[in-house]
Coordinates of C-alpha atoms and ligand atoms in Angstrom, one line a residue:
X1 CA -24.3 21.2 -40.9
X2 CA -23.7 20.1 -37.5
X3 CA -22.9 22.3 -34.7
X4 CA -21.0 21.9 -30.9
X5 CA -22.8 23.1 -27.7
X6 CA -20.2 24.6 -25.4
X7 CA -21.9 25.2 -21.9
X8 CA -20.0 26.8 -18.8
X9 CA -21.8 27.3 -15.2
X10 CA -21.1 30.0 -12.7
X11 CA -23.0 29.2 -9.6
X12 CA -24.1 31.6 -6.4
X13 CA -24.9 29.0 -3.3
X14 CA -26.1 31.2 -0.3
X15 CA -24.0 29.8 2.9
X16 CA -26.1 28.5 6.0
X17 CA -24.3 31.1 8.1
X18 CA -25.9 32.6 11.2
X19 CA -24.7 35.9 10.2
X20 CA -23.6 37.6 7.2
X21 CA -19.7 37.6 5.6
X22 CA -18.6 41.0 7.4
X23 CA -21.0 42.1 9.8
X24 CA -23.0 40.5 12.7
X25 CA -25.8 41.3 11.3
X26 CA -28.9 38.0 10.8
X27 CA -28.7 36.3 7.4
X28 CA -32.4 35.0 8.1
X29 CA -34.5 35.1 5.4
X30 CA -38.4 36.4 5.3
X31 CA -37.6 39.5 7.4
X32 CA -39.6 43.1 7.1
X33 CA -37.5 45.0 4.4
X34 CA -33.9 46.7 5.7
X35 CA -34.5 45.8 9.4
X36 CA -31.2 43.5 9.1
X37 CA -28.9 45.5 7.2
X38 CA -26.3 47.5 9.7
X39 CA -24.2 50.0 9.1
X40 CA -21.5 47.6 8.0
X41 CA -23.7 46.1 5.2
X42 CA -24.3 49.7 4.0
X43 CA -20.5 50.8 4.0
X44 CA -21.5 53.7 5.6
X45 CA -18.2 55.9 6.8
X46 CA -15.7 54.3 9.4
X47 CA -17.0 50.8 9.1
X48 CA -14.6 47.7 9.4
X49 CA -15.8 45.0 7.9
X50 CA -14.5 41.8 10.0
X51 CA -14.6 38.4 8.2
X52 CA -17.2 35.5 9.4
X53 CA -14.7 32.6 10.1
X54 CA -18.2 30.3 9.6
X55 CA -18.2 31.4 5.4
X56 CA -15.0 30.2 5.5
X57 CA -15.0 27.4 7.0
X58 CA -17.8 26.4 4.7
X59 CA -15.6 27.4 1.4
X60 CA -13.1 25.1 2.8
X61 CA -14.9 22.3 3.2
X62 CA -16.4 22.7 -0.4
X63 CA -12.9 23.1 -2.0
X64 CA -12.3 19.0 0.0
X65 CA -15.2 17.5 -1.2
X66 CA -14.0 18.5 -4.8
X67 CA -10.8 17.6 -4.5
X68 CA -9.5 21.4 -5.2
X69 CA -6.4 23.2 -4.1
X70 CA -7.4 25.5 -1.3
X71 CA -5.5 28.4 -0.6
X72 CA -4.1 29.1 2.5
X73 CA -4.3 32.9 1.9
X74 CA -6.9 34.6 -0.2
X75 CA -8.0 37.8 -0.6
X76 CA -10.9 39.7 -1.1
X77 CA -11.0 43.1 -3.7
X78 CA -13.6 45.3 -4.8
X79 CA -15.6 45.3 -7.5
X80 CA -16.4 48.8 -8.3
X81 CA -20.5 49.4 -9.5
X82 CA -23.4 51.4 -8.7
X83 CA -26.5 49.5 -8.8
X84 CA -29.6 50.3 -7.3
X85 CA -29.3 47.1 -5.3
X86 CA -25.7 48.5 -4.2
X87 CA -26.4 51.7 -3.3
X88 CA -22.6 51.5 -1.8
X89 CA -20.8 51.6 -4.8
X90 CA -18.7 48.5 -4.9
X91 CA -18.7 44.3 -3.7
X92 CA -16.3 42.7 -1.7
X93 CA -15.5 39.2 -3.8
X94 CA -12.2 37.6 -4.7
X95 CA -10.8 38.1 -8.0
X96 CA -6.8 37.3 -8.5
X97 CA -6.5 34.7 -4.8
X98 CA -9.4 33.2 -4.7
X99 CA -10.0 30.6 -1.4
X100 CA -10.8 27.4 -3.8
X101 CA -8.5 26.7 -6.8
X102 CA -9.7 23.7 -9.0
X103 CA -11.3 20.6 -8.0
X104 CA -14.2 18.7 -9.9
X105 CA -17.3 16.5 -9.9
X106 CA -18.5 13.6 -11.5
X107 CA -22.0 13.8 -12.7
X108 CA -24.4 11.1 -14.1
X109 CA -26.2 12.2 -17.3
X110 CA -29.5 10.6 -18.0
X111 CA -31.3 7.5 -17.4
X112 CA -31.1 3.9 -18.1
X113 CA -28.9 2.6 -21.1
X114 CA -28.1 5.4 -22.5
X115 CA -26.7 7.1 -19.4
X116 CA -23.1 7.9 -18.9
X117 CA -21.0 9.5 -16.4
X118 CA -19.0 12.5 -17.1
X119 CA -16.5 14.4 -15.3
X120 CA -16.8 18.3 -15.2
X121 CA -14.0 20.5 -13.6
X122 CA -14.2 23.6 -11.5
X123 CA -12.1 26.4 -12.1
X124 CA -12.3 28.2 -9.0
X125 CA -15.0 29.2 -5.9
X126 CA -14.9 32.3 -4.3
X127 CA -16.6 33.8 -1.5
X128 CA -18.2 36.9 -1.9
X129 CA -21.2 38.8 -0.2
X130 CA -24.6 39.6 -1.5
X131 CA -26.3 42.5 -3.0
X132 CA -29.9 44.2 -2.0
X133 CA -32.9 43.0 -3.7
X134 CA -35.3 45.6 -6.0
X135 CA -38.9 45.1 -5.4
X136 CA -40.6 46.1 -8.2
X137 CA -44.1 45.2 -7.1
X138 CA -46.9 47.0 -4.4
X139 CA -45.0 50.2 -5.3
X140 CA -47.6 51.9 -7.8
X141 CA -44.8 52.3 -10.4
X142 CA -41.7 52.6 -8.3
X143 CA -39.3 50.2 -7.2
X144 CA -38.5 49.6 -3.7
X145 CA -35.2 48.5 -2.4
X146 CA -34.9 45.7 0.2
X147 CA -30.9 45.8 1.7
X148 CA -31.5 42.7 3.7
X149 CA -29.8 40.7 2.0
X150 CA -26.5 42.5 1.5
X151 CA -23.9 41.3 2.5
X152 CA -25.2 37.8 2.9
X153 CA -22.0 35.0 2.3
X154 CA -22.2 33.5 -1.2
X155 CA -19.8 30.7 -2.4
X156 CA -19.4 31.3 -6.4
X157 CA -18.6 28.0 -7.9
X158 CA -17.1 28.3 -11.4
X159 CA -17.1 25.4 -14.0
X160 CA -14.5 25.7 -17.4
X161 CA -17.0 25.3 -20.4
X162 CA -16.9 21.4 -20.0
X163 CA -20.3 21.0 -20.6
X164 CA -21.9 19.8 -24.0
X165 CA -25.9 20.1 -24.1
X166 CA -28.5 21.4 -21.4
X167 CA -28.9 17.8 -20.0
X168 CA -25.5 18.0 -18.7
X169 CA -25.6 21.2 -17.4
X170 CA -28.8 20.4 -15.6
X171 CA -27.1 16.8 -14.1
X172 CA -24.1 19.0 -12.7
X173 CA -26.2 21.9 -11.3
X174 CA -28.5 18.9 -9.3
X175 CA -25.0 17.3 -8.8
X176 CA -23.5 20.4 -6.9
X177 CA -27.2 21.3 -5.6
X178 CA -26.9 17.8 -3.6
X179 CA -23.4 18.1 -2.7
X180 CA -23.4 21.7 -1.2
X181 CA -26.3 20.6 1.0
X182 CA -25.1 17.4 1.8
X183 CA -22.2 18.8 3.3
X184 CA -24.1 21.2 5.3
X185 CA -23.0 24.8 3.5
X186 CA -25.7 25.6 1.9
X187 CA -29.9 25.0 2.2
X188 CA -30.3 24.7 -1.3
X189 CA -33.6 26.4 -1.3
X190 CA -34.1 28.0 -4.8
X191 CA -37.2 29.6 -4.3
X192 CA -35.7 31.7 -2.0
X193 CA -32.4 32.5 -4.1
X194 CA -30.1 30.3 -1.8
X195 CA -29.0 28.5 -5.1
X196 CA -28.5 30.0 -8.3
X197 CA -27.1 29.9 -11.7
X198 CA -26.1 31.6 -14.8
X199 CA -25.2 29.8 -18.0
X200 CA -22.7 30.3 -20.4
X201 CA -23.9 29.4 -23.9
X202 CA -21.9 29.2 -27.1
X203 CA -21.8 27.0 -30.0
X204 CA -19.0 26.0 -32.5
X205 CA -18.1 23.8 -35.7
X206 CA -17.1 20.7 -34.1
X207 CA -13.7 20.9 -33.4
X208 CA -12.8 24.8 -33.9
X209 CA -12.5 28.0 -31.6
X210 CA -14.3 28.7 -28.7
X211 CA -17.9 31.0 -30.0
X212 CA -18.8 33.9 -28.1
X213 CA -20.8 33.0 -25.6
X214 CA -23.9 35.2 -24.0
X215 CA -25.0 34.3 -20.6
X216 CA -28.2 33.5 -19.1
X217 CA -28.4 35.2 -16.0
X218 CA -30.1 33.8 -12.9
X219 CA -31.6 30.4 -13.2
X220 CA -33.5 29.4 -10.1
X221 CA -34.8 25.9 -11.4
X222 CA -33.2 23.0 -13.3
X223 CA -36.4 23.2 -15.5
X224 CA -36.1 26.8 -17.1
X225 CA -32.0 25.7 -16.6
X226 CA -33.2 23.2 -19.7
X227 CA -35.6 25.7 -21.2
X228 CA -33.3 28.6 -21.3
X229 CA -30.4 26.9 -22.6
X230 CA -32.5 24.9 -25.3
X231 CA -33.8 28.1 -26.6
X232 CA -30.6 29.9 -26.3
X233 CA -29.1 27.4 -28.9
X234 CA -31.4 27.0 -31.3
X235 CA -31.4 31.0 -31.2
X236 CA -27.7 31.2 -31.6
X237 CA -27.7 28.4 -34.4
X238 CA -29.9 30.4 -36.0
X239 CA -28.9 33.6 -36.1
X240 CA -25.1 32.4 -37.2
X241 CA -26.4 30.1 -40.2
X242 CA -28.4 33.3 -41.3
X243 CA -25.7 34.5 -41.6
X244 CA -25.7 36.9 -37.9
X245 CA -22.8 37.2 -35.5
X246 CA -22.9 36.5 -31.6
X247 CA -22.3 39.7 -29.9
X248 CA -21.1 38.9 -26.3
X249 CA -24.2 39.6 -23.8
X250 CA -26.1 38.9 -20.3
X251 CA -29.6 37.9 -21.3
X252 CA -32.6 37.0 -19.5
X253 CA -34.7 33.9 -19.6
X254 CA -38.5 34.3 -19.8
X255 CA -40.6 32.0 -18.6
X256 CA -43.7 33.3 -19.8
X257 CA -42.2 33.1 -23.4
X258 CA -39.5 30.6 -23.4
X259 CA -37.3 33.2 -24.6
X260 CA -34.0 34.8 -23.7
X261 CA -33.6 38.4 -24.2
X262 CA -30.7 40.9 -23.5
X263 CA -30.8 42.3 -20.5
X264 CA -27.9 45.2 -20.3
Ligands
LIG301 P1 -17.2 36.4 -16.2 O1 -16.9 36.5 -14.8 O2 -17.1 37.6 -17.0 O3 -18.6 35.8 -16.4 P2 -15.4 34.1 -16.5 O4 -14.1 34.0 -17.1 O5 -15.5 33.9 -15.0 O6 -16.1 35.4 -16.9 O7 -16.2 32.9 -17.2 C1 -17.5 32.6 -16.8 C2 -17.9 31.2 -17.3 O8 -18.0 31.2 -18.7 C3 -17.1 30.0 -16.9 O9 -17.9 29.0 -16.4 C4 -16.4 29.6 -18.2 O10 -16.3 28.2 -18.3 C5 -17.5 30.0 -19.2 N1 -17.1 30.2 -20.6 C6 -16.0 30.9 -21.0 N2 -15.9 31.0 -22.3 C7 -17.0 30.3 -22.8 C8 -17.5 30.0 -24.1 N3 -16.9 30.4 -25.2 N4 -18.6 29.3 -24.2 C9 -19.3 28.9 -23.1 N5 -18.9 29.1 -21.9 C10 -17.7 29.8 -21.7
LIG302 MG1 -20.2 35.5 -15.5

């Protein structure tokens, strides 16, 4: 019995801003730990946060080179969680206005004769800022908490579930990991978190429903991109001709094991 891959990316590109999204503060990276987050980053009482025209300009110029619709107003909300990382309770991102509506990119999926070019469509970018980071090593057992990085400008790029198999996942994330440097928004630097993705996995009978899909959380290379998704669908076409059922979930890819695992 044959079975339908059904791939959707969401994808955080770090923006080559000076300074972060809604405070003056540097966006450099390598720093000692919390000597470049302000009180701004931290939301502590009677802050304003004031919008860096640069992340904008930067979303703009990615919603052109994709052909999208870009709004001329957006607006930022609050997305309401405590996390260790976010020890001020909630993000500023765009949820119902979002700055980039749309657009798409054409991608070329492997090499040689068998290669074929595909078009995959956006749904939407947003701007949003950064969280902390959690150390969890040189701490005898504890975990440390780096704020640096909030509030640093990211540019999430949304795909609709276009995708059919981990090759063409992998040729559009390189696709938009050229792109957003090529047009000078973003350094594309993975090792250092500046370009990131999660996967959305599900499978189907050819032709049916939408499955419920689980998504792989943080993919900072186009190898363990291929490795995590393999894995994930061989585990979900599994469990469902054993009879199993999907349950929706954020998992983790381990590249020790080769396995995903849930994460929350
Ligand atoms: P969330 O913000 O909760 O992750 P979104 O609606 O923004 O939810 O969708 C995230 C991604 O999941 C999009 O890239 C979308 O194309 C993809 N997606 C949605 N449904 C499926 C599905 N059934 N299978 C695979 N990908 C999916
Ligand atoms: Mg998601």
């Amino acid at each position: 019995m044959n079975w339908e891959i059904v791939i959707g990316l969401e994808t955080h590109a770090q923006l080559k801003t000076q300074s972060k999204i809604f405070s003056g503060a540097s966006t450099a990276f390598g720093a000692a730990p919390n000597v470049q987050a302000c009180a701004v980053d931290l939301a502590l009482p009677g802050v304003l946060p004031v919008l860096n025209k640069a992340a904008v300009e930067c979303a703009i110029r990615f919603g052109l080179s994709v052909g999208a619709n870009v709004a001329p107003r957006s607006v930022f909300a609050r997305k309401n969680y405590f996390y260790p990382d976010l020890p001020k309770g909630y993000q500023i991102s765009q949820f119902e206005l979002p700055v980039v509506i749309g657009g798409q990119l054409a991608i070329q999926v492997g090499q040689g004769d068998k290669s074929y070019e595909k078009i995959v469509h956006l749904t939407r970018a947003h701007l949003e800022e950064d969280a902390g980071k959690s150390l969890h090593e040189d701490f005898h057992g504890k975990s440390g908490i780096d704020l640096n990085r909030a509030g640093t400008p990211l540019l999430e790029i949304v795909t609709e579930p276009d995708m059919c198999s981990s090759a063409e996942a992998v040729a559009y994330a390189k696709a938009l990991h050229a792109l957003v440097q090529w047009i000078g928004i973003c350094d594309g630097n993975m090792q250092e978190g500046s370009f990131r993705c999660d996967a959305n996995v599900s499978v189907r009978r050819p032709g049916g429903l939408l499955g419920t899909r689980r998504e792989i959380k943080n993919l900072n290379s186009f190898r363990f991109m291929q490795q995590a998704i393999d894995y994930e669908v061989k585990w979900q076409i599994e469990t469902l001709e054993d009879g199993g059922r999907i349950e929706q979930a954020t998992v983790l890819f381990d590249p020790d094991t080769g396995e995903t695992r849930a994460m929350r």
